[in-house]
Structures are given as C-alpha cells and as structure tokens.
C-alpha cells in the first residue's frame, strides 16, 4: 500500500456546526487604508494633503480599533456562536468633528480641511448594538477612540522615522 492511500484514516465527511458573520463598524488603526478618515486626518495634521470633508462634520460613525476587531474574530473562531451575524463595534457613535478635534489634540496641530457639500446617500450615523457580541462571544471593545488614534499616530510617526 502506498503512503497516504489508506482511506480508513481519512475523514468520511466534514460537518459544519455553524458560522458567525461579523459585521465590522468603521475599523481603524495602524496600517489602516490611507483613504480612510482617521489616517487622512492624521496625515493632514502632520503636513500632508488637506482633508476633504463632505458635510459639516456632524455625521457620526462607530469607530472600532483593529486590535479589538482581531479579538472579536478570534472569539468567533474559537467559541460556538451558532449561525448568526454579530456586530463588532465600539458601541459609541462619534462625530467627524469630534475625531478631528481629537487628532488636533494628539498631534498638537490643526487639521487643514477643505469643506464640500454632503454626499447624497451618505448615512448620518452608525452605531453597533454589541449585545450579541457580548452574549455569544464574551466580547467587548477595550480601546477608546482616543487610545486608538494615539496608537495609530505612534505607528505613523514611527513609520515615517524608518523611511
């Protein structure tokens, strides 16, 4: 008998017992796509191109730090959650104006902004209901927006020192 040809050792079937879909809310952090708000705001404050802002900055998002998202993904992969969709978010809706203010405080520089009219169809606010994440995964975010932006800034400035 050839090596690996003994069929008695191979599984006869694969059984999937459930799948959890994670709905991620505005993920940010180190190595974030450069076209996303927080990365663009940090770059603008540090001398990069001006930030294009659509609307008055009053629209808000549930910003979720990437490290918290990773913890949620690991929990979903290692805990039985049945077949469900689970929101992964901070559970706090923060306005774009508040984000820009935080970036300015952390960098010590203003964020230069070019204001344009709000885009048609843009959602006014997002906010995750984290109750299923807590119930099924035992998950809750650990990183505040200020902490997360500070970590992203540290990564960005360390990265620029390496180049």
Coordinates of C-alpha atoms in Angstrom, one line a residue:
X1 CA 0.0 0.0 0.0
X2 CA 1.3 3.4 -0.9
X3 CA 1.9 6.1 1.7
X4 CA -1.3 8.1 2.3
X5 CA -3.6 5.8 0.5
X6 CA -5.2 4.1 3.5
X7 CA -8.8 5.5 3.3
X8 CA -9.7 4.3 6.7
X9 CA -7.7 7.2 8.3
X10 CA -9.3 9.9 6.2
X11 CA -12.4 11.6 7.5
X12 CA -15.5 10.4 5.8
X13 CA -17.3 13.8 6.0
X14 CA -16.9 17.3 7.3
X15 CA -19.6 18.7 9.4
X16 CA -20.1 22.5 9.8
X17 CA -21.8 23.3 13.0
X18 CA -22.3 27.0 12.5
X19 CA -20.9 30.1 11.1
X20 CA -20.8 33.6 12.6
X21 CA -20.7 36.6 10.3
X22 CA -19.0 39.6 11.8
X23 CA -20.4 43.0 10.8
X24 CA -17.5 45.4 11.4
X25 CA -18.1 49.1 12.1
X26 CA -15.5 51.6 10.8
X27 CA -12.3 49.8 11.6
X28 CA -9.2 52.0 12.1
X29 CA -5.7 51.6 13.5
X30 CA -2.1 51.1 12.4
X31 CA -1.7 50.1 8.8
X32 CA -5.2 51.4 8.0
X33 CA -6.0 52.1 4.4
X34 CA -4.7 55.6 3.8
X35 CA -8.0 56.8 2.2
X36 CA -10.0 56.4 5.5
X37 CA -10.9 59.3 7.7
X38 CA -8.6 58.9 10.7
X39 CA -5.5 58.2 8.6
X40 CA -6.3 61.1 6.3
X41 CA -6.8 63.4 9.3
X42 CA -3.5 62.4 11.0
X43 CA -1.7 62.8 7.7
X44 CA -3.2 66.3 7.2
X45 CA -2.3 67.4 10.7
X46 CA 1.3 66.2 10.1
X47 CA 1.7 68.3 7.0
X48 CA 0.2 66.0 4.4
X49 CA -2.6 67.0 2.0
X50 CA -5.6 68.8 3.3
X51 CA -8.5 66.7 4.5
X52 CA -11.6 66.8 2.2
X53 CA -14.6 66.8 4.4
X54 CA -18.1 66.2 3.0
X55 CA -20.8 68.0 5.0
X56 CA -20.4 69.9 8.3
X57 CA -18.7 67.2 10.3
X58 CA -21.8 66.4 12.2
X59 CA -22.3 62.9 10.8
X60 CA -21.0 60.2 13.1
X61 CA -19.6 56.7 13.0
X62 CA -19.0 53.9 15.4
X63 CA -15.1 53.7 15.2
X64 CA -13.6 50.3 16.1
X65 CA -9.9 49.8 16.8
X66 CA -8.3 47.0 14.8
X67 CA -7.0 45.2 17.8
X68 CA -10.5 44.9 19.2
X69 CA -11.7 43.5 15.9
X70 CA -8.9 40.9 15.9
X71 CA -10.0 39.8 19.4
X72 CA -13.6 39.5 18.2
X73 CA -12.5 37.4 15.2
X74 CA -10.5 35.1 17.4
X75 CA -13.5 34.8 19.8
X76 CA -15.8 34.0 16.8
X77 CA -13.4 31.3 15.6
X78 CA -13.0 29.7 18.9
X79 CA -16.4 29.9 20.6
X80 CA -19.6 28.3 19.4
X81 CA -21.8 31.1 18.2
X82 CA -24.3 29.1 16.0
X83 CA -25.3 30.7 12.8
X84 CA -25.6 34.4 13.4
X85 CA -24.5 37.9 12.4
X86 CA -22.7 39.7 15.2
X87 CA -22.0 43.4 15.3
X88 CA -18.4 44.3 16.2
X89 CA -18.2 48.0 17.1
X90 CA -17.3 50.3 19.9
X91 CA -20.9 51.0 20.7
X92 CA -20.3 54.7 20.6
X93 CA -21.2 57.0 17.7
X94 CA -18.6 59.8 17.4
X95 CA -18.9 62.8 15.1
X96 CA -16.3 63.5 12.4
X97 CA -15.8 66.9 14.1
X98 CA -15.0 65.1 17.4
X99 CA -12.5 62.9 15.6
X100 CA -10.8 65.9 14.0
X101 CA -10.7 67.6 17.5
X102 CA -9.0 64.5 19.0
X103 CA -6.5 64.4 16.2
X104 CA -5.6 68.0 16.7
X105 CA -5.2 67.5 20.5
X106 CA -3.0 64.4 20.0
X107 CA -0.8 65.9 17.2
X108 CA -0.7 69.5 18.5
X109 CA -1.5 70.7 15.0
X110 CA -4.7 71.8 13.3
X111 CA -6.2 69.5 10.7
X112 CA -6.5 71.6 7.5
X113 CA -9.9 70.9 5.9
X114 CA -11.4 71.6 2.5
X115 CA -15.2 71.5 3.0
X116 CA -17.5 70.2 0.3
X117 CA -21.3 69.6 0.4
X118 CA -22.5 66.4 1.9
X119 CA -22.7 63.5 -0.5
X120 CA -26.1 62.2 -1.4
X121 CA -26.9 58.9 0.2
X122 CA -24.3 59.2 3.0
X123 CA -25.6 57.8 6.2
X124 CA -25.9 60.3 9.1
X125 CA -24.8 57.9 11.8
X126 CA -23.7 54.4 12.5
X127 CA -23.9 52.7 15.9
X128 CA -23.3 49.0 16.7
X129 CA -25.6 47.1 19.0
X130 CA -22.9 44.9 20.7
X131 CA -25.3 42.8 22.7
X132 CA -24.8 39.6 20.6
X133 CA -21.1 40.0 20.7
X134 CA -21.2 40.1 24.5
X135 CA -23.7 37.3 24.7
X136 CA -22.2 34.9 22.1
X137 CA -18.5 35.8 22.2
X138 CA -18.0 37.3 25.6
X139 CA -16.5 40.2 23.7
X140 CA -16.4 43.9 24.4
X141 CA -14.0 46.5 23.0
X142 CA -11.1 47.6 25.2
X143 CA -9.7 50.5 23.3
X144 CA -11.2 54.0 23.5
X145 CA -11.2 56.1 20.3
X146 CA -8.5 58.5 21.9
X147 CA -6.3 55.5 22.8
X148 CA -6.7 54.0 19.3
X149 CA -6.0 57.2 17.5
X150 CA -2.9 57.7 19.7
X151 CA -1.7 54.2 18.7
X152 CA -2.3 54.9 15.1
X153 CA -0.4 58.2 15.4
X154 CA 2.6 56.5 17.1
X155 CA 2.7 53.9 14.4
X156 CA 2.5 56.6 11.7
X157 CA 5.3 58.7 13.2
X158 CA 7.5 55.6 13.9
X159 CA 6.9 54.5 10.3
X160 CA 8.0 58.0 9.0
X161 CA 11.2 57.8 11.0
X162 CA 12.1 54.5 9.4
X163 CA 11.8 55.9 5.9

